[in-house]
Short mmCIF file of C-alpha atoms and ligand atoms in Angstrom, two decimals:
data_model
loop_
_atom_site.label_atom_id
_atom_site.label_comp_id
_atom_site.label_asym_id
_atom_site.label_seq_id
_atom_site.Cartn_x
_atom_site.Cartn_y
_atom_site.Cartn_z
CA UNK A 1 -27.59 72.72 -19.92
CA UNK A 2 -25.97 73.30 -16.80
CA UNK A 3 -22.97 70.66 -16.47
CA UNK A 4 -25.12 68.92 -13.14
CA UNK A 5 -27.78 67.80 -15.70
CA UNK A 6 -24.98 65.57 -17.75
CA UNK A 7 -23.79 64.25 -14.48
CA UNK A 8 -24.54 60.37 -14.02
CA UNK A 9 -26.55 59.85 -10.62
CA UNK A 10 -29.33 58.86 -9.26
CA UNK A 11 -30.81 61.02 -6.67
CA UNK A 12 -34.70 61.33 -5.57
CA UNK A 13 -35.10 65.13 -6.82
CA UNK A 14 -32.61 67.97 -8.00
CA UNK A 15 -35.25 70.24 -6.72
CA UNK A 16 -34.10 69.56 -2.89
CA UNK A 17 -31.23 71.14 -3.79
CA UNK A 18 -31.45 74.79 -2.46
CA UNK A 19 -32.83 72.60 1.11
CA UNK A 20 -29.62 70.75 1.26
CA UNK A 21 -27.32 73.59 0.57
CA UNK A 22 -28.29 75.54 3.88
CA UNK A 23 -27.85 72.57 5.45
CA UNK A 24 -24.73 71.46 4.13
CA UNK A 25 -23.51 74.86 5.16
CA UNK A 26 -24.81 74.84 8.42
CA UNK A 27 -22.87 71.45 9.25
CA UNK A 28 -19.65 72.74 7.51
CA UNK A 29 -19.63 75.66 10.31
CA UNK A 30 -19.19 73.21 12.64
CA UNK A 31 -16.52 71.38 11.37
CA UNK A 32 -13.26 73.55 11.78
CA UNK A 33 -10.63 70.94 11.39
CA UNK A 34 -12.02 69.82 8.17
CA UNK A 35 -12.07 73.51 6.81
CA UNK A 36 -8.79 73.85 7.79
CA UNK A 37 -7.56 70.93 5.91
CA UNK A 38 -9.68 71.65 3.00
CA UNK A 39 -7.82 75.32 2.73
CA UNK A 40 -4.61 73.46 2.70
CA UNK A 41 -6.04 70.82 0.11
CA UNK A 42 -7.09 73.83 -2.17
CA UNK A 43 -3.82 75.13 -2.04
CA UNK A 44 -1.57 71.89 -2.39
CA UNK A 45 -3.93 69.78 -4.47
CA UNK A 46 -3.12 66.55 -2.75
CA UNK A 47 -5.15 64.49 -4.27
CA UNK A 48 -4.82 65.54 -7.87
CA UNK A 49 -6.46 63.35 -10.38
CA UNK A 50 -7.08 60.50 -7.51
CA UNK A 51 -10.56 58.96 -8.30
CA UNK A 52 -12.22 57.89 -5.07
CA UNK A 53 -15.37 56.08 -4.48
CA UNK A 54 -17.15 56.65 -1.24
CA UNK A 55 -19.65 54.74 0.23
CA UNK A 56 -20.80 56.62 3.17
CA UNK A 57 -23.83 57.68 4.76
CA UNK A 58 -25.38 60.73 2.87
CA UNK A 59 -25.76 63.36 5.34
CA UNK A 60 -24.54 66.90 5.57
CA UNK A 61 -21.21 66.09 7.04
CA UNK A 62 -20.39 63.48 4.64
CA UNK A 63 -21.25 66.41 1.84
CA UNK A 64 -18.47 68.39 3.68
CA UNK A 65 -15.97 65.78 3.46
CA UNK A 66 -16.80 65.13 -0.27
CA UNK A 67 -16.14 68.62 -1.12
CA UNK A 68 -13.17 68.79 0.75
CA UNK A 69 -11.84 65.73 -1.02
CA UNK A 70 -12.84 67.19 -4.69
CA UNK A 71 -10.80 70.42 -3.84
CA UNK A 72 -7.80 68.50 -3.05
CA UNK A 73 -8.18 67.70 -6.42
CA UNK A 74 -10.23 64.27 -6.30
CA UNK A 75 -12.46 63.06 -8.75
CA UNK A 76 -15.00 61.75 -6.15
CA UNK A 77 -18.45 59.88 -6.58
CA UNK A 78 -20.61 59.06 -3.60
CA UNK A 79 -23.02 56.06 -2.99
CA UNK A 80 -25.08 55.48 0.29
CA UNK A 81 -23.82 53.00 2.69
CA UNK A 82 -27.37 51.80 3.76
CA UNK A 83 -30.61 52.25 2.17
CA UNK A 84 -32.66 54.20 4.52
CA UNK A 85 -29.55 56.92 5.82
CA UNK A 86 -29.85 59.46 2.78
CA UNK A 87 -30.78 62.74 3.23
CA UNK A 88 -32.17 63.43 -0.26
CA UNK A 89 -31.66 66.97 -0.16
CA UNK A 90 -27.94 66.46 0.65
CA UNK A 91 -27.84 64.12 -2.34
CA UNK A 92 -29.43 66.36 -4.65
CA UNK A 93 -27.10 69.70 -3.78
CA UNK A 94 -23.80 67.30 -4.05
CA UNK A 95 -24.76 66.77 -7.53
CA UNK A 96 -26.26 70.20 -8.58
CA UNK A 97 -23.64 72.48 -6.49
CA UNK A 98 -20.45 70.49 -6.08
CA UNK A 99 -20.82 68.57 -9.37
CA UNK A 100 -20.11 65.49 -7.51
CA UNK A 101 -22.29 62.61 -8.91
CA UNK A 102 -24.25 60.66 -5.91
CA UNK A 103 -25.75 57.31 -6.27
CA UNK A 104 -28.21 57.35 -3.38
CA UNK A 105 -32.22 57.52 -2.51
CA UNK A 106 -33.66 57.68 0.94
CA UNK A 107 -35.71 54.21 1.01
CA UNK A 108 -34.06 52.29 -2.04
CA UNK A 109 -34.91 48.52 -2.07
CA UNK A 110 -31.83 46.08 -1.38
CA UNK A 111 -31.86 45.86 -5.16
CA UNK A 112 -31.38 49.79 -6.03
CA UNK A 113 -28.77 49.68 -2.83
CA UNK A 114 -26.29 47.30 -4.71
CA UNK A 115 -26.65 48.86 -8.19
CA UNK A 116 -25.55 52.41 -6.52
CA UNK A 117 -22.89 50.40 -4.98
CA UNK A 118 -21.87 48.88 -8.64
CA UNK A 119 -22.15 52.52 -10.10
CA UNK A 120 -20.00 54.01 -7.74
CA UNK A 121 -17.64 51.20 -8.70
CA UNK A 122 -18.08 51.81 -12.43
CA UNK A 123 -16.05 54.69 -11.55
CA UNK A 124 -12.98 52.92 -11.30
CA UNK A 125 -11.97 53.92 -7.71
CA UNK A 126 -8.14 54.27 -7.07
CA UNK A 127 -9.18 54.77 -3.18
CA UNK A 128 -12.23 53.22 -1.99
CA UNK A 129 -14.03 55.01 1.33
CA UNK A 130 -16.25 52.64 3.07
CA UNK A 131 -18.45 52.46 5.83
CA UNK A 132 -19.15 48.93 6.43
CA UNK A 133 -17.05 47.35 4.06
CA UNK A 134 -19.51 47.16 0.94
CA UNK A 135 -17.13 48.70 -1.34
CA UNK A 136 -14.37 46.36 -1.04
CA UNK A 137 -16.30 43.38 -0.29
CA UNK A 138 -18.15 43.72 -3.74
CA UNK A 139 -14.65 44.61 -5.62
CA UNK A 140 -13.04 41.46 -4.20
CA UNK A 141 -16.13 39.04 -4.79
CA UNK A 142 -18.00 40.76 -7.79
CA UNK A 143 -15.68 43.34 -9.69
CA UNK A 144 -12.05 41.72 -9.04
CA UNK A 145 -11.01 43.56 -12.44
CA UNK A 146 -10.98 46.74 -10.45
CA UNK A 147 -8.18 45.38 -7.64
CA UNK A 148 -5.10 46.16 -9.51
CA UNK A 149 -6.42 49.71 -9.98
CA UNK A 150 -7.34 50.54 -6.16
CA UNK A 151 -4.09 51.67 -4.61
CA UNK A 152 -5.78 51.69 -0.80
CA UNK A 153 -9.23 52.23 1.12
CA UNK A 154 -10.39 53.67 4.29
CA UNK A 155 -12.78 52.13 6.48
CA UNK A 156 -15.24 54.21 9.00
CA UNK A 157 -16.83 51.82 11.35
CA UNK A 158 -16.31 49.20 13.40
CA UNK A 159 -18.18 46.60 11.74
CA UNK A 160 -16.49 47.19 8.71
CA UNK A 161 -12.75 46.70 10.25
CA UNK A 162 -14.15 43.72 11.68
CA UNK A 163 -15.08 42.47 8.38
CA UNK A 164 -11.68 43.71 7.09
CA UNK A 165 -9.68 42.33 9.46
CA UNK A 166 -11.41 38.51 8.74
CA UNK A 167 -10.63 39.11 4.98
CA UNK A 168 -6.62 39.90 5.95
CA UNK A 169 -6.54 36.62 8.25
CA UNK A 170 -8.15 34.77 5.31
CA UNK A 171 -5.32 36.35 2.83
CA UNK A 172 -8.73 37.53 0.60
CA UNK A 173 -8.15 41.46 1.29
CA UNK A 174 -6.16 42.30 -1.84
CA UNK A 175 -5.32 46.22 -1.05
CA UNK A 176 -4.24 48.32 1.82
CA UNK A 177 -7.07 49.85 4.19
CA UNK A 178 -6.46 52.16 7.19
CA UNK A 179 -8.80 51.56 9.88
CA UNK A 180 -10.46 55.04 10.59
CA UNK A 181 -12.43 53.51 13.49
CA UNK A 182 -9.96 52.56 15.33
CA UNK A 183 -8.31 56.34 15.90
CA UNK A 184 -8.90 57.79 19.13
CA UNK A 185 -10.08 60.77 17.76
CA UNK A 186 -12.79 58.84 15.86
CA UNK A 187 -14.14 56.04 18.08
CA UNK A 188 -13.83 57.79 21.53
CA UNK A 189 -16.13 60.66 20.12
CA UNK A 190 -18.24 59.69 17.27
CA UNK A 191 -18.84 56.43 18.56
CA UNK A 192 -19.51 57.33 21.90
CA UNK A 193 -20.74 61.06 21.79
CA UNK A 194 -22.19 60.84 18.47
CA UNK A 195 -23.79 57.60 18.49
CA UNK A 196 -24.96 58.22 21.97
CA UNK A 197 -26.82 61.26 21.25
CA UNK A 198 -27.90 60.61 17.61
CA UNK A 199 -29.44 57.33 18.74
CA UNK A 200 -31.42 58.58 21.66
CA UNK A 201 -32.48 61.77 19.58
CA UNK A 202 -33.63 59.09 16.84
CA UNK A 203 -35.76 57.23 19.12
CA UNK A 204 -37.18 60.35 20.44
CA UNK A 205 -37.83 61.32 17.08
CA UNK A 206 -39.74 58.13 15.99
CA UNK A 207 -41.68 58.03 19.17
CA UNK A 208 -41.87 61.54 20.91
CA UNK A 209 -41.36 58.97 24.36
CA UNK A 210 -40.14 60.62 27.68
CA UNK A 211 -37.00 58.89 28.47
CA UNK A 212 -37.42 60.00 32.57
CA UNK A 213 -38.57 56.99 34.32
CA UNK A 214 -38.18 54.85 31.21
CA UNK A 215 -36.65 51.17 31.54
CA UNK A 216 -33.85 51.49 28.87
CA UNK A 217 -32.01 48.64 28.00
CA UNK A 218 -28.76 49.07 25.81
CA UNK A 219 -27.45 45.80 24.29
CA UNK A 220 -23.82 46.01 23.98
CA UNK A 221 -21.23 48.27 26.30
CA UNK A 222 -18.79 49.13 23.58
CA UNK A 223 -18.05 52.90 22.60
CA UNK A 224 -21.50 53.47 21.11
CA UNK A 225 -23.39 51.44 23.61
CA UNK A 226 -21.31 53.88 26.57
CA UNK A 227 -23.10 56.73 24.60
CA UNK A 228 -26.16 55.34 24.26
CA UNK A 229 -26.42 54.54 28.29
CA UNK A 230 -25.05 57.66 29.40
CA UNK A 231 -27.15 60.09 27.35
CA UNK A 232 -30.47 57.71 28.21
CA UNK A 233 -29.53 57.78 32.17
CA UNK A 234 -28.94 61.43 31.50
CA UNK A 235 -32.27 61.82 30.33
CA UNK A 236 -33.80 60.09 33.84
CA UNK A 237 -34.03 56.53 32.26
CA UNK A 238 -32.95 53.66 34.56
CA UNK A 239 -30.41 52.13 32.31
CA UNK A 240 -29.78 48.08 31.96
CA UNK A 241 -26.82 47.02 29.69
CA UNK A 242 -26.77 43.11 28.13
CA UNK A 243 -22.75 42.15 27.55
CA UNK A 244 -21.16 39.14 26.25
CA UNK A 245 -17.67 40.67 27.50
CA UNK A 246 -17.02 40.39 31.02
CA UNK A 247 -14.83 43.11 31.22
CA UNK A 248 -17.42 45.52 29.45
CA UNK A 249 -19.86 44.16 32.13
CA UNK A 250 -17.90 44.92 35.09
CA UNK A 251 -17.56 48.31 33.27
CA UNK A 252 -21.16 48.86 33.19
CA UNK A 253 -21.67 47.64 36.48
CA UNK A 254 -19.13 50.27 38.35
CA UNK A 255 -20.98 53.16 35.74
CA UNK A 256 -23.54 52.26 37.73
CA UNK A 257 -25.89 50.35 35.31
CA UNK A 258 -27.61 47.25 35.83
CA UNK A 259 -26.40 44.30 33.95
CA UNK A 260 -28.35 41.35 33.28
CA UNK A 261 -28.71 38.77 30.47
CA UNK A 262 -31.40 39.77 27.50
CA UNK A 263 -33.62 36.71 29.03
CA UNK A 264 -33.79 38.80 31.89
CA UNK A 265 -33.76 42.37 30.71
CA UNK A 266 -36.58 41.77 27.80
CA UNK A 267 -39.31 41.51 31.00
CA UNK A 268 -37.86 44.45 32.49
CA UNK A 269 -37.36 47.21 29.67
CA UNK A 270 -39.71 49.50 28.05
CA UNK A 271 -37.22 50.45 25.43
CA UNK A 272 -34.57 48.21 23.88
CA UNK A 273 -31.52 49.69 21.90
CA UNK A 274 -29.03 47.16 20.31
CA UNK A 275 -25.29 48.45 19.39
CA UNK A 276 -23.34 44.97 19.56
CA UNK A 277 -22.31 44.76 15.87
CA UNK A 278 -23.66 41.31 16.52
CA UNK A 279 -26.43 39.37 14.91
CA UNK A 280 -29.76 38.12 16.51
CA UNK A 281 -28.98 40.05 19.69
CA UNK A 282 -33.06 40.00 20.27
CA UNK A 283 -34.67 37.11 19.14
CA UNK A 284 -38.18 35.45 19.08
CA UNK A 285 -37.69 34.23 22.95
CA UNK A 286 -37.08 37.78 24.12
CA UNK A 287 -39.91 39.39 21.95
CA UNK A 288 -41.94 36.79 23.43
CA UNK A 289 -41.05 38.04 26.94
CA UNK A 290 -41.17 41.91 26.43
CA UNK A 291 -44.11 43.82 27.84
CA UNK A 292 -47.15 44.97 25.76
CA UNK A 293 -46.00 48.42 24.28
CA UNK A 294 -42.12 47.47 24.39
CA UNK A 295 -39.92 49.90 22.06
CA UNK A 296 -37.22 48.03 20.16
CA UNK A 297 -34.70 50.00 18.14
CA UNK A 298 -30.81 49.21 16.76
CA UNK A 299 -28.11 51.82 16.18
CA UNK A 300 -25.42 49.13 15.20
CA UNK A 301 -24.24 48.90 11.71
CA UNK A 302 -26.33 46.23 9.94
CA UNK A 303 -29.97 45.24 10.47
CA UNK A 304 -29.20 42.11 11.92
CA UNK A 305 -29.34 42.66 15.49
CA UNK A 306 -32.87 42.26 15.71
CA UNK A 307 -34.18 38.97 14.56
CA UNK A 308 -37.20 40.38 12.83
CA UNK A 309 -38.27 37.51 10.75
CA UNK A 310 -38.87 35.74 14.19
CA UNK A 311 -40.91 38.63 15.37
CA UNK A 312 -42.85 38.68 11.77
CA UNK A 313 -43.46 34.96 12.45
CA UNK A 314 -44.94 35.37 15.52
CA UNK A 315 -47.33 38.08 14.78
CA UNK A 316 -50.78 37.94 13.72
CA UNK A 317 -51.03 41.43 12.68
CA UNK A 318 -48.07 44.40 11.85
CA UNK A 319 -49.02 47.87 10.71
CA UNK A 320 -47.44 51.12 10.91
CA UNK A 321 -48.30 53.65 13.26
CA UNK A 322 -45.76 56.50 12.86
CA UNK A 323 -43.20 57.02 10.19
CA UNK A 324 -40.27 54.70 11.17
CA UNK A 325 -42.39 52.93 13.43
CA UNK A 326 -43.68 49.48 12.71
CA UNK A 327 -46.50 47.92 15.30
CA UNK A 328 -46.69 44.23 15.65
CA UNK A 329 -49.46 42.14 17.28
CA UNK A 330 -48.77 38.73 19.06
CA UNK A 331 -51.82 36.54 19.25
CA UNK A 332 -52.16 37.35 23.42
CA UNK A 333 -52.44 41.23 21.63
CA UNK A 334 -49.10 42.56 23.14
CA UNK A 335 -47.84 45.13 21.14
CA UNK A 336 -43.97 45.52 20.17
CA UNK A 337 -42.84 48.25 18.46
CA UNK A 338 -39.89 48.31 16.02
CA UNK A 339 -38.09 51.52 15.00
CA UNK A 340 -36.96 52.19 11.44
CA UNK A 341 -36.90 48.46 10.34
CA UNK A 342 -34.34 47.37 12.74
CA UNK A 343 -31.96 49.80 10.53
CA UNK A 344 -29.74 52.20 12.38
CA UNK A 345 -31.98 54.14 14.10
CA UNK A 346 -30.37 57.65 14.49
CA UNK A 347 -29.90 57.81 10.54
CA UNK A 348 -33.38 56.59 9.86
CA UNK A 349 -35.01 58.92 11.80
CA UNK A 350 -32.81 61.43 13.23
CA UNK A 351 -29.70 62.85 11.25
CA UNK A 352 -26.66 61.14 12.33
CA UNK A 353 -23.97 62.33 14.26
CA UNK A 354 -23.44 66.01 14.98
CA UNK A 355 -21.17 68.03 12.65
CA UNK A 356 -19.01 68.95 15.48
CA UNK A 357 -18.01 65.33 15.96
CA UNK A 358 -17.93 64.32 12.62
CA UNK A 359 -15.52 66.91 11.97
CA UNK A 360 -12.74 64.53 13.50
CA UNK A 361 -13.96 61.56 12.13
CA UNK A 362 -13.77 62.91 8.67
CA UNK A 363 -10.53 64.95 9.37
CA UNK A 364 -9.12 61.76 10.10
CA UNK A 365 -10.56 60.59 6.74
CA UNK A 366 -9.22 63.04 4.69
CA UNK A 367 -5.90 62.68 6.40
CA UNK A 368 -5.84 59.19 5.93
CA UNK A 369 -6.95 59.50 1.92
CA UNK A 370 -3.82 61.95 1.54
CA UNK A 371 -1.75 59.36 3.56
CA UNK A 372 -2.49 56.38 1.36
CA UNK A 373 -1.70 58.78 -1.96
CA UNK A 374 1.63 59.64 -0.44
CA UNK A 375 2.70 56.49 0.96
CA UNK A 376 1.24 54.00 -1.89
CA UNK A 377 4.32 52.45 -2.92
CA UNK A 378 5.12 51.30 0.88
CA UNK A 379 1.49 49.87 2.01
CA UNK A 380 0.71 46.12 1.21
CA UNK A 381 -2.46 44.73 1.46
CA UNK A 382 -3.82 44.66 5.61
CA UNK A 383 -5.67 46.51 7.66
CA UNK A 384 -3.87 49.51 9.23
CA UNK A 385 -4.22 51.57 12.06
CA UNK A 386 -4.42 55.30 11.50
CA UNK A 387 -0.66 56.95 11.81
CA UNK A 388 -0.52 57.95 15.40
CA UNK A 389 0.85 61.95 14.14
CA UNK A 390 -2.64 62.06 12.20
CA UNK A 391 -4.62 60.92 15.07
CA UNK A 392 -2.86 63.79 16.99
CA UNK A 393 -2.64 66.33 14.64
CA UNK A 394 -6.53 66.22 14.60
CA UNK A 395 -6.95 66.33 18.23
CA UNK A 396 -4.65 69.23 18.59
CA UNK A 397 -6.55 70.78 15.88
CA UNK A 398 -10.09 70.52 17.42
CA UNK A 399 -8.59 72.08 20.87
CA UNK A 400 -7.39 74.38 18.96
CA UNK A 401 -10.56 75.15 17.18
CA UNK A 402 -12.39 74.88 20.60
CA UNK A 403 -10.18 77.44 22.09
CA UNK A 404 -8.66 75.05 24.40
CA UNK A 405 -4.84 74.81 25.25
CA UNK A 406 -3.28 72.30 27.15
CA UNK A 407 0.12 71.77 28.96
CA UNK A 408 3.36 70.80 27.13
CA UNK A 409 6.01 68.58 28.74
CA UNK A 410 8.67 70.16 30.12
CA UNK A 411 12.54 68.73 29.14
CA UNK A 412 12.57 67.48 32.53
CA UNK A 413 9.46 65.68 32.11
CA UNK A 414 10.25 64.08 29.12
CA UNK A 415 13.54 63.07 30.25
CA UNK A 416 11.59 60.96 33.36
CA UNK A 417 9.22 59.72 30.94
CA UNK A 418 11.87 58.24 28.85
CA UNK A 419 13.92 56.95 31.40
CA UNK A 420 13.36 53.36 33.61
CA UNK A 421 16.18 54.37 36.11
CA UNK A 422 13.86 57.52 37.32
CA UNK A 423 12.74 57.38 40.62
CA UNK A 424 15.02 54.05 41.94
N1 NAD B 501 -25.01 54.43 14.46
C1 NAD B 501 -23.94 54.40 14.04
O1 NAD B 501 -24.05 55.95 13.61
C2 NAD B 501 -22.76 53.97 14.24
C3 NAD B 501 -21.57 54.59 14.78
C4 NAD B 501 -20.61 53.84 14.68
C5 NAD B 501 -20.64 52.60 14.67
N2 NAD B 501 -21.71 52.16 14.63
C6 NAD B 501 -21.93 50.58 14.62
O2 NAD B 501 -22.32 50.14 15.94
C7 NAD B 501 -21.74 48.97 16.35
C8 NAD B 501 -21.30 48.94 17.60
O3 NAD B 501 -19.98 49.56 17.53
P1 NAD B 501 -19.04 50.02 18.68
O4 NAD B 501 -17.99 50.85 18.22
O5 NAD B 501 -19.78 50.15 19.94
O6 NAD B 501 -18.05 48.21 19.06
P2 NAD B 501 -17.40 47.51 20.26
O7 NAD B 501 -16.83 46.49 19.70
O8 NAD B 501 -17.10 48.86 20.85
O9 NAD B 501 -18.54 47.46 21.36
C9 NAD B 501 -19.35 46.49 20.67
C10 NAD B 501 -20.05 45.37 22.28
O10 NAD B 501 -21.00 44.78 21.95
C11 NAD B 501 -20.79 43.52 22.74
N3 NAD B 501 -21.53 42.56 22.04
C12 NAD B 501 -21.06 41.60 20.85
N4 NAD B 501 -22.14 40.36 21.07
C13 NAD B 501 -23.06 40.96 22.18
C14 NAD B 501 -24.22 40.35 22.33
N5 NAD B 501 -24.99 39.13 21.75
N6 NAD B 501 -25.04 40.68 23.22
C15 NAD B 501 -24.30 41.82 23.98
N7 NAD B 501 -23.19 42.24 23.59
C16 NAD B 501 -22.53 41.88 22.72
C17 NAD B 501 -19.04 43.13 22.49
O11 NAD B 501 -18.54 42.63 23.75
C18 NAD B 501 -18.92 44.90 22.68
O12 NAD B 501 -18.72 45.28 23.97
C19 NAD B 501 -21.19 48.30 14.87
O13 NAD B 501 -21.82 47.79 14.14
C20 NAD B 501 -20.54 49.65 14.48
O14 NAD B 501 -20.17 49.74 13.37
C21 NAD B 501 -22.73 52.66 14.48
#
């Protein structure tokens, strides 16, 4: 019996392995920085024997990260960070070819989702790798016996970092976490260009709408919002932004976008995309004001940005009209179309971020894991930024991989920048 069949795992169908294999290879060729790290990891084995639980979107890029960690000597297990974001062929291939246990099935219900997290934690991780802080939260609330064995963790996304910072503030965080999301080489590229392109891609794949000429409302003008708005505008849409932060609001104005409250935007928009990390951003009163045929999607981490229970309650009928498109009929016969059950549409209906951008995010992840192993003794339970050295290394390697060179400071310039008396 092949070793893989003995692995404890829960994936949809191991028969999907061949499809997953070529797709993982395809992503891998666009991840040169991660590949360099992987080569070094193979030689140096910096993660030898370290148990890692990775709760991430199970995509082709994540597969390349998991393989890199394994090649660095780690004992890795993977579970999904969202019930709808798993690519089942990737999950199968990780199990069958790479002998990495995976607990993830696209479309799993909430109970299965949490049972998969529990299975990953049965692995007794020394390092947790989260996208949304579900592993940390589960350890701290339900599996406290694991805390003493954990040396640290990493967090991939804005919402996770926010959750972890409030745990640290309340004194309940019990081990150190590195906020990978906050690295420049992560959020400036992954959140902006990755979410921007893949979210629009998800909306288009789900609906086949033509963006040119549409009124697109982007709720939240953070890094993801910048990307979504920029790409929608690039496709010819008119874009309006809703915000609660005045600085971000004025930034959107000066970026040439319309800015208005959601109450107004609800009447103006044809397509709505939330990327705030906040809850109930589009509520009953907003659905009530929308045009017939309005399309509503979310690309923020949790499925709480759209108040779907309110829409459900005010609708007289609901049916699925296309894959990932639910049609809600209001009493006056207007239709509202909700994509991907309000879950992050770029991972539900498209493939998530392109590998080129995940190359940097996951290079940060791999190097942060190595950093935690090396510095375990010095780290205390709090949320740490990604060390500048790692951030800069990833940027430098990415530029090199693109064949782009930049200037170096001359000694005179270095002295000038370091001095306060120059220029007087
Ligand atoms: N879909 C993906 O693949 C993906 C990738 C990265 C991040 N994310 C998630 O997307 C969300 C946004 O991430 P980000 O990095 O852009 O965060 P961010 O903090 O940079 O931006 C969020 C913005 O939303 C605004 N906001 C908050 N509440 C609002 C409200 N009620 N109405 C309008 N605006 C509001 C904030 O002022 C802020 O400007 C998070 O949940 C993050 O975890 C998703």
